[in-house]
Coordinates of C-alpha atoms in Angstrom, one line a residue:
Chain A
M1 CA -19.5 17.8 28.9
K2 CA -20.6 16.0 25.8
P3 CA -17.7 14.0 24.2
I4 CA -16.5 15.0 20.8
N5 CA -17.6 13.0 17.9
L6 CA -16.9 12.9 14.2
E7 CA -20.1 14.9 13.2
A8 CA -19.2 17.6 15.6
L9 CA -15.6 17.6 14.6
I10 CA -16.4 18.1 10.9
G11 CA -19.2 20.6 11.8
G12 CA -16.7 22.6 13.9
S13 CA -14.2 23.0 11.1
R14 CA -16.4 23.8 8.1
D15 CA -19.8 25.1 6.9
P16 CA -22.1 22.1 7.2
C17 CA -23.7 23.0 3.9
E18 CA -20.6 23.3 1.7
P19 CA -19.5 20.3 -0.3
A20 CA -17.3 18.0 1.6
I21 CA -17.2 14.9 -0.5
L22 CA -17.4 14.2 -4.2
S23 CA -18.6 10.7 -5.1
P24 CA -19.2 9.4 -8.7
D25 CA -22.9 10.1 -8.1
C26 CA -23.0 13.5 -6.5
G27 CA -21.5 16.0 -4.1
W28 CA -22.1 15.7 -0.4
S29 CA -22.1 18.3 2.4
L30 CA -22.0 17.4 6.1
M31 CA -25.7 17.9 6.2
D32 CA -26.2 15.5 3.3
L33 CA -24.1 12.9 5.1
I34 CA -26.2 13.3 8.3
K35 CA -29.4 13.0 6.3
A36 CA -28.2 9.9 4.5
G37 CA -27.4 8.4 7.9
S38 CA -31.1 8.4 8.9
C39 CA -31.9 4.9 7.6
A40 CA -33.1 1.6 9.0
A41 CA -29.7 -0.2 8.8
L42 CA -27.9 2.5 10.9
E43 CA -30.7 2.9 13.3
L44 CA -30.5 -0.8 14.1
A45 CA -26.7 -0.6 14.3
V46 CA -27.0 2.2 17.0
H47 CA -29.3 -0.1 19.0
V48 CA -26.9 -3.0 18.8
G49 CA -24.0 -0.8 20.0
V50 CA -21.0 -2.9 19.0
V51 CA -20.9 -3.0 15.3
A52 CA -18.5 -4.2 12.5
I53 CA -18.8 -2.5 9.1
C54 CA -17.7 -4.0 5.8
C55 CA -18.9 -2.1 2.7
R56 CA -17.9 -2.3 -0.9
D57 CA -19.3 1.2 -1.5
P58 CA -16.9 3.7 0.2
M59 CA -19.7 6.3 0.4
R60 CA -21.6 4.0 2.8
M61 CA -18.5 3.7 4.9
V62 CA -18.4 7.5 5.2
V63 CA -22.1 7.8 6.0
A64 CA -21.8 5.1 8.6
L65 CA -18.8 6.6 10.3
V66 CA -20.5 10.0 10.6
A67 CA -23.7 8.4 11.8
L68 CA -22.3 5.9 14.3
D69 CA -19.3 7.8 15.9
G70 CA -20.5 9.0 19.3
R71 CA -23.6 6.8 19.1
V72 CA -22.2 3.3 19.4
D73 CA -19.7 1.9 22.0
R74 CA -17.4 0.3 19.4
L75 CA -17.0 0.4 15.6
I76 CA -14.9 -2.3 13.9
L77 CA -13.8 -1.2 10.4
L78 CA -13.3 -4.1 8.0
A79 CA -11.6 -3.9 4.6
N80 CA -14.0 -4.8 1.9
D81 CA -11.9 -7.7 0.5
L82 CA -11.8 -9.8 3.7
D83 CA -13.0 -13.3 3.3
R84 CA -15.9 -14.7 5.3
V85 CA -13.7 -16.8 7.6
T86 CA -11.5 -13.9 8.6
I87 CA -14.6 -11.7 9.1
E88 CA -16.1 -14.3 11.5
E89 CA -12.8 -14.5 13.4
L90 CA -12.5 -10.7 13.7
L91 CA -16.1 -10.4 14.8
E92 CA -15.5 -12.9 17.6
R93 CA -12.2 -11.3 18.7
S94 CA -13.6 -7.8 18.7
G95 CA -16.8 -8.7 20.5
A96 CA -18.9 -7.2 17.6
R97 CA -22.5 -8.2 17.9
I98 CA -23.4 -7.6 14.3
L99 CA -22.0 -6.9 10.8
V100 CA -23.3 -4.1 8.7
T101 CA -22.6 -4.9 5.1
D102 CA -23.6 -4.2 1.5
R103 CA -21.7 -7.3 0.2
E104 CA -23.9 -9.6 -1.8
D105 CA -21.6 -12.6 -1.2
L106 CA -22.3 -12.2 2.6
D107 CA -26.1 -12.4 2.1
D108 CA -26.3 -15.4 4.3
F109 CA -23.9 -14.1 6.9
A110 CA -25.4 -14.0 10.4
P111 CA -25.8 -11.9 12.4
A112 CA -25.8 -9.2 9.8
I113 CA -27.6 -6.0 8.8
R114 CA -27.9 -6.0 5.0
W115 CA -27.5 -2.4 4.0
R116 CA -28.6 -2.3 0.3
G117 CA -31.0 0.6 -0.4
E118 CA -29.7 3.7 -2.2
V119 CA -27.6 5.9 -0.1
E120 CA -29.1 9.3 -0.6
P121 CA -28.9 12.7 1.1
V122 CA -32.5 12.6 2.1
R123 CA -33.6 12.7 5.7
S124 CA -36.1 10.1 6.7
A125 CA -38.5 11.0 9.5
R126 CA -39.0 7.3 10.2
F127 CA -35.5 6.7 11.5
A128 CA -33.8 8.6 14.3
L129 CA -30.3 7.9 15.5
G130 CA -30.5 10.0 18.7
E131 CA -28.0 12.4 20.1
P132 CA -24.3 11.4 20.3
D133 CA -23.5 10.7 23.9
R134 CA -20.3 8.7 24.1
L135 CA -16.7 8.3 22.9
T136 CA -16.8 5.5 20.4
I137 CA -13.8 3.1 20.2
W138 CA -12.7 2.7 16.5
T139 CA -11.1 -0.7 15.9
F140 CA -8.9 -1.2 12.9
A141 CA -7.5 -4.4 11.4
T142 CA -3.8 -4.3 10.6
S143 CA -2.9 -5.3 7.1
G144 CA -1.0 -8.4 8.4
T145 CA 1.5 -10.4 6.4
T146 CA 0.3 -13.8 7.5
G147 CA -2.7 -15.1 9.3
A148 CA -5.7 -13.1 10.3
P149 CA -5.2 -9.3 10.8
K150 CA -4.7 -8.0 14.4
L151 CA -7.1 -5.5 15.9
V152 CA -6.0 -2.1 17.2
E153 CA -8.1 0.5 19.0
H154 CA -8.3 4.2 18.4
D155 CA -10.9 6.9 19.0
I156 CA -11.8 10.1 17.2
I157 CA -9.5 12.1 19.5
S158 CA -6.4 10.0 18.9
L159 CA -7.2 9.8 15.2
S160 CA -7.6 13.5 14.7
R161 CA -4.7 14.6 16.9
P162 CA -1.9 14.6 14.3
L163 CA -3.9 16.6 11.7
R164 CA -2.9 20.0 10.8
A165 CA -5.0 21.3 8.0
E166 CA -3.0 24.1 6.5
H167 CA -4.6 24.1 3.0
A168 CA -8.0 23.4 1.7
W169 CA -6.8 20.7 -0.7
R170 CA -9.0 18.5 -2.8
W171 CA -7.9 15.0 -1.6
G172 CA -8.2 12.1 -4.0
Q173 CA -8.9 8.9 -1.9
M174 CA -6.6 6.1 -3.1
Y175 CA -6.9 4.1 0.1
E176 CA -9.7 2.0 1.2
M177 CA -12.0 3.9 3.6
A178 CA -11.9 1.1 6.2
R179 CA -8.1 1.2 6.5
F180 CA -6.3 3.3 9.0
A181 CA -4.6 5.3 6.2
G182 CA -8.0 5.8 4.4
V183 CA -9.5 7.3 7.6
Q184 CA -6.5 9.6 7.9
V185 CA -7.0 11.0 4.4
F186 CA -10.8 11.3 5.1
L187 CA -10.2 13.2 8.3
Q188 CA -7.6 15.4 6.7
A189 CA -10.0 16.4 3.9
M190 CA -12.9 16.9 6.4
A191 CA -10.8 19.3 8.5
K192 CA -10.3 21.5 5.5
G193 CA -10.9 20.8 1.8
V194 CA -12.8 18.2 -0.1
L195 CA -12.6 14.4 -0.4
I196 CA -12.8 13.0 -3.9
L197 CA -14.0 9.5 -3.5
P198 CA -13.8 7.1 -6.5
H199 CA -15.5 3.8 -6.4
S200 CA -13.3 1.2 -4.7
R201 CA -13.8 -1.4 -7.5
W202 CA -12.7 0.9 -10.3
P203 CA -9.3 0.1 -12.0
L204 CA -6.5 2.4 -10.9
K205 CA -6.5 4.5 -14.1
D206 CA -10.2 5.3 -13.7
K207 CA -9.7 6.4 -10.2
V208 CA -6.8 8.6 -11.2
A209 CA -8.9 10.0 -14.1
F210 CA -11.9 10.7 -11.7
I211 CA -9.6 12.5 -9.3
A212 CA -8.0 14.5 -12.1
T213 CA -11.2 15.6 -13.8
N214 CA -12.6 16.7 -10.5
G215 CA -9.7 18.9 -9.7
G216 CA -8.1 16.7 -7.1
N217 CA -4.8 18.3 -6.1
A218 CA -3.6 16.2 -3.2
I219 CA -3.1 12.5 -3.1
S220 CA -1.8 10.2 -0.4
A221 CA -0.8 6.6 -1.3
T222 CA 1.8 3.9 -0.7
P223 CA 5.0 4.1 -2.7
T224 CA 3.7 0.9 -4.5
L225 CA 0.6 2.6 -5.5
W226 CA 2.5 5.8 -6.6
R227 CA 4.7 3.7 -8.8
K228 CA 1.6 2.1 -10.4
M229 CA -0.1 5.5 -10.8
L230 CA 3.0 7.1 -12.4
M231 CA 2.8 4.4 -15.1
T232 CA -0.7 5.3 -16.1
P233 CA -1.2 8.0 -18.8
E234 CA -4.0 9.5 -16.7
A235 CA -1.4 10.5 -14.0
A236 CA -0.1 13.2 -16.5
T237 CA -3.4 15.0 -16.2
L238 CA -3.1 15.5 -12.4
Q239 CA -2.1 18.9 -11.1
L240 CA -0.9 18.2 -7.6
H241 CA 0.0 20.6 -4.8
Q242 CA 0.4 17.8 -2.2
A243 CA 1.8 14.3 -2.8
T244 CA 2.0 12.1 0.3
L245 CA 3.6 8.7 0.6
G246 CA 3.2 6.3 3.5
G247 CA 3.0 2.7 4.7
E248 CA 6.2 1.5 3.0
I249 CA 9.7 2.7 2.4
A250 CA 9.7 5.7 0.2
D251 CA 12.9 5.3 -1.9
A252 CA 14.9 8.0 -3.6
P253 CA 13.6 7.1 -7.2
V254 CA 9.9 7.3 -6.3
L255 CA 10.4 10.5 -4.3
A256 CA 12.4 12.1 -7.1
T257 CA 10.0 11.0 -9.9
I258 CA 7.0 12.5 -8.1
A259 CA 8.9 15.8 -7.5
A260 CA 9.9 15.9 -11.2
R261 CA 6.4 15.0 -12.4
Y262 CA 4.6 17.4 -10.2
P263 CA 6.9 20.4 -9.7
S264 CA 4.4 22.5 -7.8
A265 CA 3.7 19.7 -5.3
R266 CA 5.0 19.4 -1.8
V267 CA 6.3 15.8 -1.5
T268 CA 5.8 14.4 2.0
H269 CA 6.4 11.0 3.3
V270 CA 4.6 10.1 6.5
Y271 CA 5.4 7.4 8.9
A272 CA 2.2 5.9 10.3
S273 CA 1.1 2.4 11.3
T274 CA -2.1 1.1 12.7
E275 CA -0.3 0.4 16.0
A276 CA 1.8 3.5 16.4
G277 CA -0.7 5.9 14.7
A278 CA 0.4 8.8 12.5
S279 CA 3.9 9.4 13.8
F280 CA 6.0 11.8 11.8
A281 CA 6.3 13.5 8.4
V282 CA 9.3 14.4 6.3
N283 CA 9.0 17.1 3.7
D284 CA 12.5 17.5 2.3
G285 CA 12.0 15.1 -0.6
L286 CA 14.8 12.8 0.5
P287 CA 14.5 9.2 1.7
G288 CA 14.7 8.5 5.4
F289 CA 14.5 11.1 8.1
P290 CA 16.8 13.5 9.9
A291 CA 18.6 12.0 12.9
A292 CA 17.7 15.2 14.7
M293 CA 14.1 13.8 15.0
L294 CA 15.4 11.0 17.3
D295 CA 14.9 11.0 21.1
I296 CA 12.9 14.2 21.3
R297 CA 10.6 14.2 24.3
G298 CA 7.9 16.7 23.6
S299 CA 4.3 16.9 22.4
G300 CA 4.7 14.5 19.4
P301 CA 5.6 10.8 19.4
C302 CA 9.2 10.0 20.5
L303 CA 11.4 8.1 18.0
R304 CA 14.2 5.9 19.1
I305 CA 16.5 3.3 17.5
R306 CA 17.0 0.2 19.5
D307 CA 19.0 -2.8 18.2
G308 CA 18.8 -1.3 14.7
R309 CA 15.0 -1.1 14.8
L310 CA 12.8 1.9 14.9
F311 CA 10.7 2.3 18.1
I312 CA 8.0 4.9 18.4
Q313 CA 6.5 6.0 21.7
S314 CA 2.7 6.4 21.2
A315 CA 0.8 8.5 23.6
R316 CA -0.4 5.8 25.9
G317 CA 1.4 3.1 27.9
R318 CA 1.4 -0.7 27.2
R319 CA -1.3 -1.6 24.7
T320 CA -2.4 -5.0 23.4
Y321 CA -4.2 -6.2 20.3
V322 CA -7.9 -6.4 20.9
G323 CA -9.1 -9.8 22.0
T324 CA -5.6 -11.0 22.8
N325 CA -3.0 -10.4 25.5
I326 CA -0.3 -9.8 22.9
A327 CA 1.3 -6.4 23.7
F328 CA 2.5 -4.2 20.8
S329 CA 4.0 -1.6 23.0
D330 CA 6.1 -1.7 26.1
D331 CA 5.3 -0.2 29.5
E332 CA 6.6 3.2 28.3
G333 CA 4.4 3.0 25.3
F334 CA 7.2 2.3 22.8
V335 CA 6.0 0.4 19.7
D336 CA 8.5 -1.9 18.0
T337 CA 7.8 -1.0 14.3
G338 CA 9.8 -3.9 13.0
D339 CA 11.5 -1.5 10.6
L340 CA 15.3 -1.7 10.3
V341 CA 16.9 1.8 10.4
E342 CA 20.5 2.7 9.8
R343 CA 21.9 6.0 10.9
V344 CA 24.4 7.5 8.4
G345 CA 25.7 10.8 9.7
E346 CA 22.8 13.1 10.2
R347 CA 20.2 10.9 8.4
C348 CA 18.4 7.7 9.2
Y349 CA 17.5 5.3 6.4
F350 CA 15.0 2.5 6.3
K351 CA 16.6 -0.8 5.4
G352 CA 13.6 -3.1 5.2
R353 CA 11.8 -5.3 7.7
A354 CA 13.5 -7.0 10.7
N355 CA 11.7 -10.2 9.8
G356 CA 13.2 -10.1 6.3
V357 CA 9.8 -9.8 4.6
I358 CA 10.1 -8.6 1.0
N359 CA 7.5 -6.2 -0.3
V360 CA 6.9 -6.9 -4.0
G361 CA 4.6 -4.2 -5.2
G362 CA 2.5 -4.4 -2.1
D363 CA 2.5 -8.2 -1.8
K364 CA 4.5 -9.6 1.1
V365 CA 7.0 -12.5 0.8
Y366 CA 8.7 -14.4 3.6
P367 CA 12.1 -15.5 2.3
Q368 CA 11.9 -18.7 4.4
E369 CA 8.9 -19.9 2.4
V370 CA 10.6 -19.5 -0.9
E371 CA 13.8 -21.0 0.5
A372 CA 11.9 -24.1 1.7
V373 CA 10.4 -24.6 -1.8
L374 CA 13.9 -24.4 -3.4
L375 CA 15.4 -26.7 -0.8
A376 CA 12.9 -29.3 -1.6
H377 CA 14.4 -29.5 -5.1
P378 CA 16.6 -32.7 -5.2
D379 CA 19.6 -30.9 -6.8
V380 CA 19.6 -27.8 -4.5
A381 CA 22.0 -27.8 -1.6
L382 CA 21.4 -24.3 -0.2
A383 CA 19.3 -21.4 -1.2
R384 CA 19.3 -17.8 0.0
I385 CA 16.4 -15.5 -0.8
F386 CA 16.7 -11.7 -0.4
A387 CA 15.2 -8.5 -1.7
A388 CA 16.6 -6.8 -4.8
S389 CA 15.5 -3.3 -5.6
S390 CA 13.2 -2.8 -8.6
P391 CA 12.3 0.6 -10.1
I392 CA 8.8 -0.8 -10.9
T393 CA 7.8 -2.7 -7.8
G394 CA 10.2 -1.3 -5.2
Q395 CA 11.5 -4.7 -4.3
M396 CA 11.6 -8.1 -6.0
V397 CA 12.6 -11.6 -4.9
S398 CA 16.2 -12.6 -5.7
A399 CA 17.8 -16.0 -5.2
E400 CA 21.3 -17.3 -4.7
I401 CA 21.4 -21.1 -5.1
M402 CA 24.1 -23.6 -4.4
M403 CA 23.6 -26.8 -6.3
R404 CA 24.7 -30.2 -4.9
E405 CA 26.8 -30.9 -8.0
E406 CA 28.5 -28.9 -10.7
V407 CA 26.0 -27.8 -13.3
G408 CA 26.7 -28.4 -17.0
D409 CA 24.6 -25.7 -18.7
R410 CA 23.9 -23.0 -16.2
T411 CA 21.3 -21.2 -18.3
V412 CA 19.3 -24.4 -18.7
M413 CA 19.5 -25.1 -15.0
T414 CA 18.4 -21.5 -14.1
R415 CA 15.4 -21.9 -16.4
K416 CA 14.5 -25.2 -14.8
L417 CA 14.6 -23.6 -11.4
H418 CA 12.4 -20.7 -12.6
A419 CA 9.9 -23.1 -13.9
Y420 CA 10.1 -25.2 -10.7
C421 CA 9.2 -22.2 -8.6
A422 CA 6.5 -21.0 -10.9
E423 CA 4.7 -24.4 -10.5
R424 CA 4.8 -24.1 -6.7
L425 CA 4.5 -20.5 -5.7
P426 CA 2.3 -17.5 -6.6
R427 CA 4.1 -15.3 -9.1
W428 CA 5.1 -12.5 -6.8
K429 CA 6.9 -15.0 -4.6
C430 CA 8.9 -16.5 -7.5
P431 CA 12.6 -15.3 -7.7
V432 CA 12.9 -12.9 -10.6
I433 CA 16.7 -13.3 -10.5
I434 CA 18.3 -16.7 -9.8
R435 CA 22.1 -16.8 -9.5
L436 CA 23.9 -20.1 -9.2
V437 CA 26.8 -19.7 -6.7
R438 CA 29.6 -21.9 -5.3
E439 CA 28.9 -21.0 -1.7
I440 CA 26.4 -19.0 0.4
A441 CA 27.7 -16.7 3.1
A442 CA 26.6 -17.2 6.7
N443 CA 26.8 -14.3 9.1
S444 CA 28.2 -14.6 12.6
G445 CA 25.0 -15.9 14.0
E446 CA 25.3 -18.9 11.7
K447 CA 22.3 -17.6 9.9
M448 CA 22.2 -16.7 6.3
S449 CA 22.7 -13.0 5.6
R450 CA 19.6 -11.4 4.2
A451 CA 21.4 -8.2 3.4
K452 CA 21.6 -7.6 -0.3
Chain B
M1 CA 16.3 -14.5 -25.9
T2 CA 19.6 -14.4 -27.6
N3 CA 22.1 -11.8 -26.7
V4 CA 22.8 -9.7 -29.7
A5 CA 26.5 -8.9 -29.5
V6 CA 26.8 -5.3 -30.6
Q7 CA 29.9 -3.3 -30.6
G8 CA 29.3 0.0 -28.8
R9 CA 25.8 1.3 -28.5
Y10 CA 22.5 -0.4 -29.4
S11 CA 20.4 1.5 -31.9
E12 CA 16.8 2.3 -31.0
S13 CA 15.6 -0.3 -33.6
Q14 CA 17.8 -3.0 -32.1
L15 CA 16.5 -2.2 -28.6
R16 CA 13.0 -2.2 -29.8
V17 CA 13.4 -5.7 -31.2
L18 CA 15.2 -6.9 -28.0
I19 CA 12.6 -5.3 -25.7
A20 CA 9.6 -6.6 -27.6
A21 CA 11.1 -10.1 -27.6
A22 CA 11.8 -10.0 -23.9
L23 CA 8.3 -8.6 -23.2
L24 CA 6.7 -11.5 -25.2
E25 CA 8.8 -14.0 -23.3
V26 CA 7.8 -12.6 -19.9
A27 CA 4.2 -12.5 -21.0
L28 CA 4.4 -16.1 -22.1
S29 CA 6.0 -17.2 -18.8
C30 CA 3.2 -15.6 -16.8
G31 CA 0.3 -16.6 -19.1
A32 CA -0.5 -13.0 -20.1
E33 CA -1.7 -12.1 -23.5
V34 CA 0.1 -9.2 -25.1
V35 CA -1.7 -6.5 -27.1
E36 CA -0.2 -6.3 -30.5
P37 CA 1.2 -4.4 -32.2
L38 CA 3.4 -2.8 -29.6
S39 CA 3.0 0.7 -30.9
D40 CA 4.8 3.7 -29.5
D41 CA 1.7 5.2 -27.8
L42 CA 0.5 1.9 -26.2
A43 CA 0.3 2.5 -22.4
L44 CA 2.6 -0.1 -20.9
L45 CA 0.1 -1.2 -18.3
E46 CA -2.4 -1.9 -21.1
S47 CA 0.0 -4.0 -23.0
G48 CA -1.0 -7.1 -21.2
L49 CA 1.7 -7.1 -18.5
D50 CA 1.0 -5.8 -15.0
S51 CA 3.5 -3.9 -12.9
L52 CA 5.0 -7.2 -11.6
G53 CA 5.4 -8.3 -15.2
F54 CA 7.3 -5.0 -16.0
A55 CA 9.5 -5.5 -12.9
I56 CA 10.4 -8.9 -14.3
L57 CA 10.9 -7.5 -17.8
V58 CA 13.3 -4.8 -16.5
A59 CA 15.3 -7.4 -14.5
R60 CA 15.5 -9.8 -17.5
L61 CA 16.7 -6.9 -19.8
E62 CA 19.4 -6.1 -17.3
E63 CA 20.5 -9.7 -17.4
D64 CA 20.5 -9.8 -21.2
L65 CA 22.0 -6.4 -21.8
G66 CA 24.3 -6.3 -18.8
W67 CA 23.2 -2.8 -17.8
D68 CA 20.2 -1.1 -16.3
P69 CA 19.1 2.3 -17.6
F70 CA 17.2 3.0 -14.4
S71 CA 20.5 3.0 -12.4
L72 CA 22.5 4.7 -15.2
S73 CA 20.1 7.6 -15.7
D74 CA 20.4 10.6 -13.4
Q75 CA 16.8 11.6 -14.2
P76 CA 14.1 9.9 -12.3
F77 CA 11.7 8.2 -14.7
Y78 CA 8.6 6.0 -14.7
P79 CA 7.8 4.6 -18.2
V80 CA 4.2 5.2 -19.3
R81 CA 4.1 4.3 -23.0
F82 CA 6.0 1.7 -25.0
G83 CA 7.8 4.2 -27.2
E84 CA 9.1 6.1 -24.1
F85 CA 10.3 2.9 -22.6
V86 CA 12.4 2.0 -25.7
A87 CA 13.7 5.6 -26.0
F88 CA 14.7 5.5 -22.3
Y89 CA 16.8 2.4 -22.9
E90 CA 18.4 4.0 -26.0
A91 CA 19.2 7.2 -24.2
N92 CA 20.7 5.6 -21.1
Q93 CA 23.4 3.1 -22.2
P94 CA 26.8 2.8 -20.5

């Protein structure tokens, strides 16, 4: 039996001649995507067999995925903003033999296939990709907080398993196509509906305007991105039937604002990670998830709270990051999500990350790093950094500082400490609020409490 | 910014002055250039501050005013234009 591939999956769920994707240049049917794939760059990629792709133009990413799935052994999807050193490291770890890219700044990268010509829905008789004949491994890079991203494997079967296309929505793509979340939105739209694909380099308001003017009625984005979208005047022109949030904690204000702004939209927050895959969805418009979803053994992923953290059992057993022996799931297949969860009655609420990382509008901050900077100040005795909630960025950095000696003018000292941080840290890591306190509480483990 | 001691509620014009001053101060501290004048229909994210800048502005205003309209309001709200932002503060005082 021929293994399933992306081309067959899309072809099986829709008329191959009807529009599937709307890019700034034109509309694309599945047939158009297939035609555009017959080019020198992708033909060469098929021959090489283990290929990393990093493209600024999201349309190229789509064409490459359709062309290469089922025809290469392994695809490594790289976000278009990765730097050269990280790309080199990821290529080595993934075993990729070549990089397919349209990035001009990687012109001298080797080994690489430079994919520059126009991407057009025209079949070229000169290039043939051959019949799909294998199950391609898709390798995604996690959006790691420090160091190089880790690599996680999926395939078209595991990627498309959680999709239930009930409605033919017109999905506006807000994620990057190379990210796990971007591929989820793409596959959702291909199962039923249309993908509206703005250029990745456009400013947010232009992406929103492009989606709105082309009748986009479904959007999936992180809560951070939603907050930013809601602050653009263009967001008022959207008429949404589906608003999906994922990737970060969806708090009550952002959920309620989306529901109020788009009264005919179903508001869904999904829990998905590159490691655990797409795990569950909540549609009641409230933060957290019903406790009734815990410990259910059935067809879907099993959720469990251990030591206050959420664990998710993905379909397979113990899995490791590609190119390492670091396991991200135990023998039973449970992935430690690193998300703190508190059960209050019949509801479970997300309380932040177990490692204390603060998410400031999508940028990650390790409290220890900011504390170290403050502790280097000669007058500071102790410093505690923690997350404060912000209606605009979700979280922001807050500091409690104990000085070595009594301070004369507290306002002047606070200003000095703000300036001190600003000289030494990027702006999202600087404490927005600094409080001078007489003592800093330690919890029972002699560690400073990071709870608010 | 000096805390204007006002008995009872702030008027919209008082808040406008306070907010504009705080906005300029935040912009100055992060090296952003503010678009002037701060007219009512100016989109906030086009005023020169980015969303982190607005998060800082909202936090500073809470320190200066002693209250936060986002927690006082029972209506969910994301400000889009400057005029709405000022009106939101005026409408959601303790």
